[in-house]
Structures are given as C-alpha cells and as structure tokens.
Amino acid sequence: MLKRTLLAAVAATVLSMPICAGPSYAADVPEKGPPGGDYRKVSDLVSGLPDFIPGLGTLYVKPSALPTGPYLAYDRGQHLVGAVYMVPMKDMQDQKDFKRLAAPHRPVDHVTVDFNPGHPGMAEPHYHFTVWYVSEKKADQLAEAPGRK
C-alpha cells in the first residue's frame, strides 16, 4: 500500500509539472538531436548500455542532473520523443520531494511509469517516469527492430 501511495504521489507530481519554459526548465532542448551543450549520450557515460535502448531510444543527460534526470529520449531519426526521470525507490520511500525538475517545453501526449529493478548506471531499484511527446503508437515503435513499421 505504501508503494502504491508513493507511486501515485510521484506520478501526480510529474503529471502536474508545468510544460512552459522558465529558468528551471530545459526549453533550449532541440527537436532534432543530439541536443549538444552540457548533454551527454548516456551510453558514453555508462559502460554496458547500448546507444539505442529499445523502448526508450537514444538517451542524453546533463551529468549534473544525475541520477533523476531528465534523460532526453530521441528516436532512431534523432527526433525528441520524450523525457525520462529515474526515481530511486529509496527516495520514494523516504518521501523525498522533487521540485523544479527540468522539462523540455513540448506538448505532452502521455506519461508512462515503469518499475526497473536496476541496470548499468543505476543499479538500485527505481521507477522510470517517461513524459512522452509522441503518440503511444510511436512510443511503442521504439521497442521494434529497426526497419519494422
């Protein structure tokens, strides 16, 4: 019950995030990648991760924003498709607040919340909160093999 309550609270926070530009928001993120500036390709920062992660795309992050993010997700054509926030279970259980998370200034299509038991770069259990700027169909295509439609 505690996990479900914490998950609902974090989901409500992500869903209520402003999508307008401001000093705390990543309004400068380009629609076409790579994003440049302080952003780094996650696969260059973390040994063992592929350049393209099925279901998410090619991820970029500002090292100063680790571990939460946002991780900018680009499709195979290097178009911005979403922003991923990785929230450790420990932070949720400790009822940590996440205020002023950076968010690219884009219309949001939908949000997904996925549990992850850990992976290279973030070994502890956490949730991926993905703010999608593309339709569910386009997001689902990120999991398909290249060349399939």
Short mmCIF file of C-alpha atoms in Angstrom, two decimals:
data_model
loop_
_atom_site.label_atom_id
_atom_site.label_comp_id
_atom_site.label_asym_id
_atom_site.label_seq_id
_atom_site.Cartn_x
_atom_site.Cartn_y
_atom_site.Cartn_z
CA MET A 1 0.00 0.00 0.00
CA LEU A 2 2.84 2.38 0.86
CA LYS A 3 4.49 1.78 -2.53
CA ARG A 4 1.21 2.43 -4.37
CA THR A 5 0.67 5.67 -2.40
CA LEU A 6 4.21 6.85 -3.06
CA LEU A 7 3.94 5.95 -6.73
CA ALA A 8 0.67 7.86 -7.02
CA ALA A 9 2.23 10.92 -5.36
CA VAL A 10 5.24 10.94 -7.69
CA ALA A 11 3.04 10.32 -10.74
CA ALA A 12 0.81 13.25 -9.72
CA THR A 13 3.91 15.44 -9.41
CA VAL A 14 5.15 14.50 -12.87
CA LEU A 15 1.72 14.96 -14.44
CA SER A 16 1.30 18.38 -12.85
CA MET A 17 4.70 19.68 -13.97
CA PRO A 18 4.42 22.86 -16.00
CA ILE A 19 5.36 22.41 -19.63
CA CYS A 20 6.18 26.06 -20.14
CA ALA A 21 9.66 27.49 -20.31
CA GLY A 22 11.18 29.13 -17.27
CA PRO A 23 14.51 29.36 -15.54
CA SER A 24 14.27 25.78 -14.24
CA TYR A 25 13.09 24.21 -17.50
CA ALA A 26 15.09 22.85 -20.41
CA ALA A 27 13.35 24.98 -23.05
CA ASP A 28 16.55 25.06 -25.07
CA VAL A 29 16.33 21.36 -25.97
CA PRO A 30 16.28 20.93 -29.74
CA GLU A 31 13.63 18.85 -31.50
CA LYS A 32 16.41 17.19 -33.53
CA GLY A 33 19.29 15.53 -31.68
CA PRO A 34 21.84 15.30 -30.43
CA PRO A 35 20.95 18.09 -28.00
CA GLY A 36 24.51 19.42 -27.54
CA GLY A 37 25.53 21.80 -24.78
CA ASP A 38 26.02 20.08 -21.42
CA TYR A 39 24.06 16.99 -22.53
CA ARG A 40 26.00 13.75 -22.92
CA LYS A 41 24.94 10.49 -24.52
CA VAL A 42 24.18 8.11 -21.66
CA SER A 43 25.91 5.22 -23.46
CA ASP A 44 29.13 7.29 -23.40
CA LEU A 45 28.75 7.83 -19.64
CA VAL A 46 27.72 4.30 -18.62
CA SER A 47 29.64 1.21 -19.66
CA GLY A 48 27.38 -1.59 -20.82
CA LEU A 49 24.50 0.47 -22.19
CA PRO A 50 23.80 0.45 -25.94
CA ASP A 51 23.49 3.70 -27.90
CA PHE A 52 19.82 2.90 -28.58
CA ILE A 53 17.79 1.39 -25.74
CA PRO A 54 14.74 -0.49 -27.03
CA GLY A 55 11.57 1.08 -25.69
CA LEU A 56 13.28 4.38 -24.81
CA GLY A 57 15.57 5.40 -27.67
CA THR A 58 18.92 7.16 -27.53
CA LEU A 59 19.24 8.91 -24.18
CA TYR A 60 21.09 12.11 -23.32
CA VAL A 61 21.51 13.66 -19.87
CA LYS A 62 23.28 16.53 -18.19
CA PRO A 63 25.69 14.84 -15.74
CA SER A 64 24.76 17.50 -13.16
CA ALA A 65 21.14 16.22 -13.28
CA LEU A 66 22.03 12.64 -12.30
CA PRO A 67 20.52 10.39 -11.14
CA THR A 68 16.98 11.72 -11.62
CA GLY A 69 17.36 13.46 -14.97
CA PRO A 70 15.66 14.33 -17.24
CA TYR A 71 17.13 11.90 -19.72
CA LEU A 72 16.15 13.18 -23.15
CA ALA A 73 14.94 10.36 -25.41
CA TYR A 74 15.43 10.54 -29.18
CA ASP A 75 14.16 8.05 -31.78
CA ARG A 76 16.27 6.41 -34.49
CA GLY A 77 15.86 9.54 -36.64
CA GLN A 78 17.15 11.65 -33.73
CA HIS A 79 13.77 13.32 -33.10
CA LEU A 80 12.92 14.18 -29.48
CA VAL A 81 10.23 11.75 -28.31
CA GLY A 82 10.29 12.02 -24.52
CA ALA A 83 11.95 12.84 -21.23
CA VAL A 84 12.68 10.12 -18.67
CA TYR A 85 13.01 10.66 -14.92
CA MET A 86 14.61 7.85 -12.91
CA VAL A 87 13.42 7.97 -9.33
CA PRO A 88 15.08 5.58 -6.85
CA MET A 89 12.72 3.55 -4.67
CA LYS A 90 14.66 4.73 -1.62
CA ASP A 91 13.83 8.37 -2.47
CA MET A 92 10.16 7.48 -2.82
CA GLN A 93 10.13 5.53 0.45
CA ASP A 94 11.88 8.47 2.15
CA GLN A 95 9.13 10.71 0.70
CA LYS A 96 11.72 12.92 -0.97
CA ASP A 97 10.34 15.94 -2.82
CA PHE A 98 11.33 16.59 -6.43
CA LYS A 99 10.79 20.25 -7.20
CA ARG A 100 11.51 22.12 -10.38
CA LEU A 101 12.57 19.12 -12.43
CA ALA A 102 13.75 20.34 -15.81
CA ALA A 103 11.28 19.67 -18.60
CA PRO A 104 11.58 20.40 -22.32
CA HIS A 105 8.90 22.82 -23.47
CA ARG A 106 6.75 20.46 -25.54
CA PRO A 107 3.11 19.38 -25.57
CA VAL A 108 2.78 16.12 -23.61
CA ASP A 109 0.93 13.22 -25.25
CA HIS A 110 1.04 10.73 -22.36
CA VAL A 111 3.07 9.55 -19.37
CA THR A 112 4.23 6.05 -18.51
CA VAL A 113 5.55 4.77 -15.18
CA ASP A 114 7.67 1.61 -15.24
CA PHE A 115 9.43 -0.20 -12.41
CA ASN A 116 13.06 -1.12 -13.09
CA PRO A 117 14.99 -3.45 -10.75
CA GLY A 118 18.26 -1.78 -11.75
CA HIS A 119 20.56 -1.51 -14.74
CA PRO A 120 24.08 -0.29 -15.57
CA GLY A 121 24.37 3.30 -14.39
CA MET A 122 21.58 2.94 -11.81
CA ALA A 123 21.87 -0.40 -10.06
CA GLU A 124 19.31 0.29 -7.34
CA PRO A 125 15.59 -0.37 -7.92
CA HIS A 126 13.79 2.67 -9.32
CA TYR A 127 10.89 3.87 -11.44
CA HIS A 128 11.11 5.36 -14.92
CA PHE A 129 8.61 8.20 -15.29
CA THR A 130 8.53 8.92 -19.02
CA VAL A 131 6.86 12.04 -20.33
CA TRP A 132 6.10 11.25 -23.98
CA TYR A 133 5.81 13.94 -26.63
CA VAL A 134 4.71 11.40 -29.25
CA SER A 135 1.70 9.10 -29.53
CA GLU A 136 1.58 5.71 -27.82
CA LYS A 137 1.94 4.09 -31.25
CA LYS A 138 5.17 6.00 -31.98
CA ALA A 139 6.49 5.31 -28.48
CA ASP A 140 5.77 1.60 -28.93
CA GLN A 141 7.76 1.62 -32.19
CA LEU A 142 10.90 2.35 -30.17
CA ALA A 143 10.77 -1.27 -28.99
CA GLU A 144 10.59 -2.68 -32.52
CA ALA A 145 13.58 -3.90 -34.50
CA PRO A 146 14.99 -1.29 -36.94
CA GLY A 147 13.24 -1.25 -40.30
CA ARG A 148 9.88 -2.55 -38.99
CA LYS A 149 6.82 -0.35 -39.08
#
